[in-house]
Tab-separated table of C-alpha atoms and ligand atoms in Angstrom:
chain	number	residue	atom	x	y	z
A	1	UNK	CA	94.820	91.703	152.794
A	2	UNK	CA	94.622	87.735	153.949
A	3	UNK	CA	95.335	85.308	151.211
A	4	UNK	CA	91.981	83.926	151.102
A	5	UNK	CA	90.503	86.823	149.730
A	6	UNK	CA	87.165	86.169	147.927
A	7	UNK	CA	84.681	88.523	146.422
A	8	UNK	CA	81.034	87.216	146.416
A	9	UNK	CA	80.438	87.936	142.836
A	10	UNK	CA	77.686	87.038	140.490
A	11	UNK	CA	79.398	88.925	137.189
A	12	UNK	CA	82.199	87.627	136.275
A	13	UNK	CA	83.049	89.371	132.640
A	14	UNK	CA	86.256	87.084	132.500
A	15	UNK	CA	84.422	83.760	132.270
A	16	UNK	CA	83.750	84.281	128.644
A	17	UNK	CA	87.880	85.300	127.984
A	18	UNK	CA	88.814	82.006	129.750
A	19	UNK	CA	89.489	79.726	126.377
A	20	UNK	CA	90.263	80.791	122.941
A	21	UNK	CA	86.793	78.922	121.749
A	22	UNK	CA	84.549	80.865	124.275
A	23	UNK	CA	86.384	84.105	123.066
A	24	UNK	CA	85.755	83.248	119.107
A	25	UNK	CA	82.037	82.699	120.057
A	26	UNK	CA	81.711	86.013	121.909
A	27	UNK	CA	83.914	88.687	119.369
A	28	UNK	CA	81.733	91.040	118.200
A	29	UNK	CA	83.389	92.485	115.135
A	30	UNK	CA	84.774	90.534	112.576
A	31	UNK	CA	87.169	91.016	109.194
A	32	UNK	CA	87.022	89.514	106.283
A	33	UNK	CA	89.070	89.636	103.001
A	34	UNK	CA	85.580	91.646	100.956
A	35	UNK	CA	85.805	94.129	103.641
A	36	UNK	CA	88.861	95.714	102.290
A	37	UNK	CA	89.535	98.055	98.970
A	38	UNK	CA	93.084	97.998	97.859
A	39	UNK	CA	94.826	101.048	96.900
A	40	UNK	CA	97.012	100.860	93.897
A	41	UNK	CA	99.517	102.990	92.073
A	42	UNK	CA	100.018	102.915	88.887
A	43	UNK	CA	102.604	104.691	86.364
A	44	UNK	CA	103.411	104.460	82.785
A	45	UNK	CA	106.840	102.837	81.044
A	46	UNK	CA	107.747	101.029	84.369
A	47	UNK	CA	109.509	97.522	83.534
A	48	UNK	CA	109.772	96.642	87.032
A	49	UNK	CA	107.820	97.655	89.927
A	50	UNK	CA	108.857	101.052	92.040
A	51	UNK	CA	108.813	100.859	95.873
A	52	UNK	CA	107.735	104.128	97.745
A	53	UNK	CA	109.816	104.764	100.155
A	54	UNK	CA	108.007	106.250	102.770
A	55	UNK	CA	105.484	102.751	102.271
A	56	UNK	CA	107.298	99.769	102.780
A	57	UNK	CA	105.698	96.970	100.713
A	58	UNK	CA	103.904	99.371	98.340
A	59	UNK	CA	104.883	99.970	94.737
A	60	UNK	CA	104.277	101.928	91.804
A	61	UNK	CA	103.358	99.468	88.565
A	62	UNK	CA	103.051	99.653	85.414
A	63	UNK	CA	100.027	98.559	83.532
A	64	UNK	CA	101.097	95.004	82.957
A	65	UNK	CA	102.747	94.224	86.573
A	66	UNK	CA	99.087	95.961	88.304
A	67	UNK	CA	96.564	93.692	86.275
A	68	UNK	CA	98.915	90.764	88.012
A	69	UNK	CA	98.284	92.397	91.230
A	70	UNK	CA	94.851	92.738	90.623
A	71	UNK	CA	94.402	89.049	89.529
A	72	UNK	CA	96.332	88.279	92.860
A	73	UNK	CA	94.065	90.169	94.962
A	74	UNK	CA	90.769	88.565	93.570
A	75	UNK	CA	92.211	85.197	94.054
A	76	UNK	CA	92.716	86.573	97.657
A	77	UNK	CA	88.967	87.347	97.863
A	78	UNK	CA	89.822	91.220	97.607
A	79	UNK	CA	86.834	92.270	95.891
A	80	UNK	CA	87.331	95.896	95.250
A	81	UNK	CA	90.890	97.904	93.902
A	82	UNK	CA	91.245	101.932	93.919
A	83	UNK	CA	93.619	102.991	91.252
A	84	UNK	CA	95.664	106.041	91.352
A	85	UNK	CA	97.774	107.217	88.713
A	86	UNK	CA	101.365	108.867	89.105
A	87	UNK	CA	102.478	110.812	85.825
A	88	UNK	CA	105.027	111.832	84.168
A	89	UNK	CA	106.051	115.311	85.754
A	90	UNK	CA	105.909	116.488	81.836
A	91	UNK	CA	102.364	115.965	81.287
A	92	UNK	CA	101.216	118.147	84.120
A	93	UNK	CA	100.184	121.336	83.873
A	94	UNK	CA	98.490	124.023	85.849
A	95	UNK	CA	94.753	123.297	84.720
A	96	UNK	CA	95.218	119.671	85.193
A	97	UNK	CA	94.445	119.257	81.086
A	98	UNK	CA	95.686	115.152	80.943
A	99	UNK	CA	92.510	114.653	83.114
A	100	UNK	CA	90.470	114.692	80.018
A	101	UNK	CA	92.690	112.904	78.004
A	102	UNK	CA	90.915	109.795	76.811
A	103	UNK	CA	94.147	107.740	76.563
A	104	UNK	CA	95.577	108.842	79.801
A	105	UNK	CA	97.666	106.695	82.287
A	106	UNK	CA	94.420	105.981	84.428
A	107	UNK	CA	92.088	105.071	82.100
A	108	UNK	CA	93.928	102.277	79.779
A	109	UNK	CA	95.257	101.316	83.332
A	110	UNK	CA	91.239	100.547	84.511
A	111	UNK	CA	90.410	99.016	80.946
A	112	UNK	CA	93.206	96.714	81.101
A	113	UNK	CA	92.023	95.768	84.417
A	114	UNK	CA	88.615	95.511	83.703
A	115	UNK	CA	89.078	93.185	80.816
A	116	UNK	CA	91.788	90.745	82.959
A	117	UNK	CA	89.514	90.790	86.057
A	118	UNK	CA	85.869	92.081	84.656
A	119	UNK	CA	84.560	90.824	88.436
A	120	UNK	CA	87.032	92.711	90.594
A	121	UNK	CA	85.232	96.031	91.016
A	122	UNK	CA	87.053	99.153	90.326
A	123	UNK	CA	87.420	102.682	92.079
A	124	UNK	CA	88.842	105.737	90.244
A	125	UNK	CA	89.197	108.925	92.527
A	126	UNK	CA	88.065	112.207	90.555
A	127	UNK	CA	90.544	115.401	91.030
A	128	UNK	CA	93.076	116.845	89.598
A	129	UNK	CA	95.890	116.474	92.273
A	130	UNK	CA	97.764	113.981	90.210
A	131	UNK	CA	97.605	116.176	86.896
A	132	UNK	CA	98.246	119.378	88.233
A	133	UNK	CA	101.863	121.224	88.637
A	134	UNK	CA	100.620	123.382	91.966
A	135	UNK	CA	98.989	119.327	93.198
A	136	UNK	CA	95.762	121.260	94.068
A	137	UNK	CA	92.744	118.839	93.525
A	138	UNK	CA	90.945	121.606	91.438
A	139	UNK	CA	92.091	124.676	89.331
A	140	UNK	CA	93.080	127.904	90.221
A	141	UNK	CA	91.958	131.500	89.987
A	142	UNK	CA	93.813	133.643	87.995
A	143	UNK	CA	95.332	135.484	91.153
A	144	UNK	CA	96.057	131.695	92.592
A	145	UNK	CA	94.811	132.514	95.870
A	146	UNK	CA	91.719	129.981	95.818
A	147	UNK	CA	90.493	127.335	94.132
A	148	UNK	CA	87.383	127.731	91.687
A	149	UNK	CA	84.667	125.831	92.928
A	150	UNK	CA	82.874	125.500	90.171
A	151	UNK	CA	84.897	125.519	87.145
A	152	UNK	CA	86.265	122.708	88.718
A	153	UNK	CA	83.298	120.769	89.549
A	154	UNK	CA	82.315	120.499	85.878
A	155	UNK	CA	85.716	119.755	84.936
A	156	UNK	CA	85.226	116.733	87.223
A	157	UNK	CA	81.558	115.532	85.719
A	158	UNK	CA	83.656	115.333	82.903
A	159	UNK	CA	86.022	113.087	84.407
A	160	UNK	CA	83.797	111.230	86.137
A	161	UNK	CA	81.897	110.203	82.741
A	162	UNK	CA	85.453	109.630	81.064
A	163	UNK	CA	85.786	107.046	83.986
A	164	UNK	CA	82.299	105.591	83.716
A	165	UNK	CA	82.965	105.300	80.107
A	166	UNK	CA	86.426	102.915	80.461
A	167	UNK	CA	84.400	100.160	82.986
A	168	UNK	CA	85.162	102.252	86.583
A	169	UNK	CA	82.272	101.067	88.486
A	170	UNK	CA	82.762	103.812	91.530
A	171	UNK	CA	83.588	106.482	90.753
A	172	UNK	CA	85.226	108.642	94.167
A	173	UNK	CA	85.457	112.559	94.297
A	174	UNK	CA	88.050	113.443	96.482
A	175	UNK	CA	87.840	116.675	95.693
A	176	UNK	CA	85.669	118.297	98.514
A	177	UNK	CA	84.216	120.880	95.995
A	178	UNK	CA	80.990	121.877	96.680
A	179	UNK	CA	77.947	120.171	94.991
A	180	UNK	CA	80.240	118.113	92.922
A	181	UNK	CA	78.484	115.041	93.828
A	182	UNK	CA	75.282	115.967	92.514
A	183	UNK	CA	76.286	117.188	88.973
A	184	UNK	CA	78.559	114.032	88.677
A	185	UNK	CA	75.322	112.003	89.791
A	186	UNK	CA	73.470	114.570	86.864
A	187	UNK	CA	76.268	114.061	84.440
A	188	UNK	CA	76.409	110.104	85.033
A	189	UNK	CA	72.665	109.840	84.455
A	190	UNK	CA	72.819	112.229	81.244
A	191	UNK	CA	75.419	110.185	79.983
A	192	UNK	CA	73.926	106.529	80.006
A	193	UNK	CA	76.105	105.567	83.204
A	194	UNK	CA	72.944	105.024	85.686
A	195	UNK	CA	74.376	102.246	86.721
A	196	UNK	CA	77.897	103.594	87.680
A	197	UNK	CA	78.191	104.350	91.718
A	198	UNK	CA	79.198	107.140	93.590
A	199	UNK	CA	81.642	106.431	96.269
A	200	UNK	CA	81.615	109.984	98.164
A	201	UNK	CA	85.028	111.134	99.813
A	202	UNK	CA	82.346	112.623	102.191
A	203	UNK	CA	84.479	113.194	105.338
A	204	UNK	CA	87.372	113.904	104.131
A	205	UNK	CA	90.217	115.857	106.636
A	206	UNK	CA	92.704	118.606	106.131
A	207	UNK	CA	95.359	116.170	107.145
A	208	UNK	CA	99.128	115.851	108.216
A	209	UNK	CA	98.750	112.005	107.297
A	210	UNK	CA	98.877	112.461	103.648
A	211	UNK	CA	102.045	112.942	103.068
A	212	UNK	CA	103.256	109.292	102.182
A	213	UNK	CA	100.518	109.446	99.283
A	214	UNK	CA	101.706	112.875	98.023
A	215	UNK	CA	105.188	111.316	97.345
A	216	UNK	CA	103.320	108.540	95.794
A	217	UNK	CA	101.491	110.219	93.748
A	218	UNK	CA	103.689	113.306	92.876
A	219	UNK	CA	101.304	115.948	94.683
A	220	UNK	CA	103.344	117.141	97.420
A	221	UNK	CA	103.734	120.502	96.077
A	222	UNK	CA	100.209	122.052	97.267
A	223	UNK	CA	101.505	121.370	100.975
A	224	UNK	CA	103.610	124.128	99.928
A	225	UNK	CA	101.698	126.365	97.257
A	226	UNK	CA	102.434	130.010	99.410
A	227	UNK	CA	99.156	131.498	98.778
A	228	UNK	CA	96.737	128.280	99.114
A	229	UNK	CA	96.289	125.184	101.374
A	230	UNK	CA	93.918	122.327	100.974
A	231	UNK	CA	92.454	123.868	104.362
A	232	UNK	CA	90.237	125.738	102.239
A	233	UNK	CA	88.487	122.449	100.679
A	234	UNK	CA	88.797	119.839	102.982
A	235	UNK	CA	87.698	119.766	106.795
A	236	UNK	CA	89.295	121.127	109.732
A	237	UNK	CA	90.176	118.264	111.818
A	238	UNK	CA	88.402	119.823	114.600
A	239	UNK	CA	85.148	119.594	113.281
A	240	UNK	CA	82.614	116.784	113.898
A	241	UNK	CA	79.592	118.739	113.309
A	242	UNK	CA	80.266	119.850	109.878
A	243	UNK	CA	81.881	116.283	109.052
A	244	UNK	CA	78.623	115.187	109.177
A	245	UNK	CA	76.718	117.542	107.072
A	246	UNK	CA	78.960	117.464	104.469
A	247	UNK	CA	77.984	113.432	104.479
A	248	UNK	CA	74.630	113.922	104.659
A	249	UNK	CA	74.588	117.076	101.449
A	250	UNK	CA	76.821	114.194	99.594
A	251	UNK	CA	73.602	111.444	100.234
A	252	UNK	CA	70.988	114.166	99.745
A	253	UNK	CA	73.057	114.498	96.370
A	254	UNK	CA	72.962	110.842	95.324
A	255	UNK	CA	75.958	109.449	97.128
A	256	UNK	CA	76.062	105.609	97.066
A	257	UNK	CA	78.612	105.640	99.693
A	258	UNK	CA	79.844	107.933	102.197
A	259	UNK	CA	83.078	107.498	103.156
A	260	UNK	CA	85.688	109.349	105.919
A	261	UNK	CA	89.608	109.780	105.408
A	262	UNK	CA	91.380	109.324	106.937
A	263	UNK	CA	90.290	106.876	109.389
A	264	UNK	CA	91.944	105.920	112.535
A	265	UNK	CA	92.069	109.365	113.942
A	266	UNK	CA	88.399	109.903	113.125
A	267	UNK	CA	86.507	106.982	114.596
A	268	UNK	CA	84.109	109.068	116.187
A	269	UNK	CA	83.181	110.494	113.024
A	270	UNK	CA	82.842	107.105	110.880
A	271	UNK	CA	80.533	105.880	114.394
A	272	UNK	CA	78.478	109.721	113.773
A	273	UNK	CA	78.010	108.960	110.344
A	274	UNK	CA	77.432	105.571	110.506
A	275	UNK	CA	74.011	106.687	112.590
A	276	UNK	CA	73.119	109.170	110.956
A	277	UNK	CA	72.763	107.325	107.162
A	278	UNK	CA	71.561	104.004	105.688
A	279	UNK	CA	73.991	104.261	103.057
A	280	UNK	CA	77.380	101.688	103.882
A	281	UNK	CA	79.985	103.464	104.959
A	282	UNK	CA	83.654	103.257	103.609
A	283	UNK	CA	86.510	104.730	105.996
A	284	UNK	CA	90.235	104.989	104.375
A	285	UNK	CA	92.894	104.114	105.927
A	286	UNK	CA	95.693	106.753	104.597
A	287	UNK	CA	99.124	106.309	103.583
A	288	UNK	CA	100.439	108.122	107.145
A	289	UNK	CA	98.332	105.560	109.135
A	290	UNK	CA	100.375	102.528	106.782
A	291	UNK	CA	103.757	104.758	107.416
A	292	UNK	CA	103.642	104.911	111.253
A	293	UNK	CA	102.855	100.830	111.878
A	294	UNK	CA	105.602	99.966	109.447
A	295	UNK	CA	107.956	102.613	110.578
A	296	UNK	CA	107.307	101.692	114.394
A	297	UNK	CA	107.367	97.851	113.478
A	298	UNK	CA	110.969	98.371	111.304
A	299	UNK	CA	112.281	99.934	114.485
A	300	UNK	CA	111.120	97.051	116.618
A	301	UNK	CA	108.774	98.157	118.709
A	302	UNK	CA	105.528	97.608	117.237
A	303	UNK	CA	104.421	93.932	116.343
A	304	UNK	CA	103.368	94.689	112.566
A	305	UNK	CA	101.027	91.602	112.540
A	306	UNK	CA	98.931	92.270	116.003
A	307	UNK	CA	98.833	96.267	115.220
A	308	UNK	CA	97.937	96.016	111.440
A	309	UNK	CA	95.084	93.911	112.543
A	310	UNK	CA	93.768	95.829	115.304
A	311	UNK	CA	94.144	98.823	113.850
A	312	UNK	CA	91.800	97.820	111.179
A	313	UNK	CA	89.516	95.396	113.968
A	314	UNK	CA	89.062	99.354	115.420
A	315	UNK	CA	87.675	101.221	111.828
A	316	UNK	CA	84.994	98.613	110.973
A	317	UNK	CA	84.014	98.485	115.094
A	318	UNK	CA	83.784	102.082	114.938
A	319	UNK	CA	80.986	101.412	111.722
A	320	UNK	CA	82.563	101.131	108.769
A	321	UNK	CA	81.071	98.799	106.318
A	322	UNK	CA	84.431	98.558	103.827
A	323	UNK	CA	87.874	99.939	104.446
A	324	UNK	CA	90.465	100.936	102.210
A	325	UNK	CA	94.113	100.148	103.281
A	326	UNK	CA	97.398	99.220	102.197
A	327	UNK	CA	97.532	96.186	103.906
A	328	UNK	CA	94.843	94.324	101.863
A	329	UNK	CA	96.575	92.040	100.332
A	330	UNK	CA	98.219	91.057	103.626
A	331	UNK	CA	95.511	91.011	105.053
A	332	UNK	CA	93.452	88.822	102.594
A	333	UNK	CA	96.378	86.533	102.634
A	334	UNK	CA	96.507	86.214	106.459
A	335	UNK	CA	92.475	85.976	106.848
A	336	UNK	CA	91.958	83.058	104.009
A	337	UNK	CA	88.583	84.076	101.666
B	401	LIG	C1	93.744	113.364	96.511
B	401	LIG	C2	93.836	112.198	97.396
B	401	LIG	C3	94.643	112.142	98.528
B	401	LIG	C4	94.528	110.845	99.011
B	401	LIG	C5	93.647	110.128	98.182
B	401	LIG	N1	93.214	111.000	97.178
B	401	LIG	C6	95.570	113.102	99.158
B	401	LIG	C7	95.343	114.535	99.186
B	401	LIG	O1	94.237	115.019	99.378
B	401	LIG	O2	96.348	115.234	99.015
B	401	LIG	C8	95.271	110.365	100.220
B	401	LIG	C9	95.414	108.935	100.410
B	401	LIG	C10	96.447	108.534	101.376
B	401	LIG	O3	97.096	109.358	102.056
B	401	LIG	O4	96.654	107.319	101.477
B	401	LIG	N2	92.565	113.827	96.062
């Protein structure tokens, strides 16, 4: 090849890379510090915060240290928290009875948030995976070979009221029962909560990636309940097609938003459902998808800064209108409001 090698083109894609103010005007997809939904954990009798260990930077807190939090975050322009309780081992049982317990962890946890921080809108998930011994989201047939659809869905209206009732102002089945979202929708209505949202874990995947939250939260044990994996509720990972009529029964049943978990791995399912509904879209980014960038960044080989952002830069390209991650608060911080 001589040296003076020249190609007589008229496109030229790399003209608009050249400078760092031609590529700011041309970037298509943009973050912002509203986009994001924190995840919180929160436990009861904690004087000083807990670290998870398989989520570096994330902590359990008790009531007093996660209003701080939350106060942070909204100064941070985080408008949005989802709050997850982790209780005592004691108080769970195999029907998942502190669910309906009107002084439970999770609800003085969202009223003391709601009165430090009335702006900052809340999340609560519905299911019983934090309250019950076998950490299925629902309750079990006597034989304990399946979980009962139903019995639990109305177990979760009544939930979902409970959490209407303490200022939640999305509430977020996570549950994959069927129908739930409807009768919660019915039961809302019925119970003067018109006004409270539906945030639809619509999408939501059988998945390896959970783990981190399951030690978080306390639910690990279903991952090894003999007779019973969460393979009969939630969605083979294989499956795009039905991914997206779940989402579409959970907005013909009065979803606000529809939102797929976890979210990396499935960005051809947030970009199906994203054209397929006018509702936003909410994609969560799950405790395994935190765990691998921090463990591969601890190790040194992953630049935690550059592959946090792009790996959230990818989930709203893909189509998702909000995002819930771990690394909100970072990512607020780093982004300015
Ligand atoms: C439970 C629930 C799970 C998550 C949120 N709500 C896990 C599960 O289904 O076992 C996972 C979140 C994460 O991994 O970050 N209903």
């Amino acid at each position: 090849m001589p040296d003076n090698f020249k190609l007589d083109l008229i496109h030229r894609p790399r003209r608009l890379r050249r400078t760092a103010s031609l590529r700011a005007l041309t970037e298509e997809t943009v973050l912002h510090a509203a986009d994001f939904i924190a995840p919180l954990f929160v436990v009861d009798g904690k004087s000083r915060p807990e670290e998870i260990k398989s989520m570096s930077g994330v902590f359990r807190l008790g009531i007093g240290d996660l209003v701080k939090e939350c106060c942070a975050l909204h100064r941070l322009g985080v408008r949005a928290v989802a709050l997850f309780p982790k209780l005592d081992p004691k108080l769970k049982d195999h029907e998942g009875t502190q669910a309906l317990n009107e002084e439970s962890l999770i609800l003085r946890a969202v009223r003391a948030v709601k009165q430090a921080v009335p702006e900052l809108a809340i999340l609560t998930d519905v299911a019983l995976d934090p309250y019950t011994t076998h950490g299925h989201d629902g309750v079990l047939t006597a034989e304990m070979d399946d979980v009962e659809n139903d019995r639990t869905v109305g177990i979760l209206t009544r939930m979902a009221v409970m959490q209407a009732r303490a200022g939640v102002d999305l509430v977020a089945p996570s549950d994959m029962m069927d129908g739930r979202v409807g009768a919660i929708r019915r039961a809302l209505d019925a119970a003067g909560f018109s006004g409270t949202g539906i945030m639809a874990y619509s999408a939501k995947f059988n998945s390896g990636y959970y783990g981190p939250f399951r030690d978080a939260v306390g639910s690990a044990q279903a991952a090894g309940t003999r007779l019973l994996s969460k393979a009969t509720y939630q969605l083979n990972p294989a499956n795009r097609r039905e991914a997206i009529a779940e989402a579409l029964l959970d907005e013909s049943e009065g979803a606000d938003i529809l939102m797929v978990k976890p979210a990396g791995l499935y960005l051809d399912i947030i970009r199906d459902i994203r054209e397929v509904t006018r509702k936003p879209v909410a994609a969560y980014q799950i405790s395994g998808e935190y765990a691998q960038i921090h463990a591969a960044a601890k190790l040194g080989w992953l630049d935690l800064a550059r592959c946090r952002h792009e790996s959230l830069i990818a989930i709203k390209r893909a189509g998702a209108d909000m995002i819930l991650t771990y690394f909100a608060k970072e990512m607020a911080a780093e982004l300015g409001r």
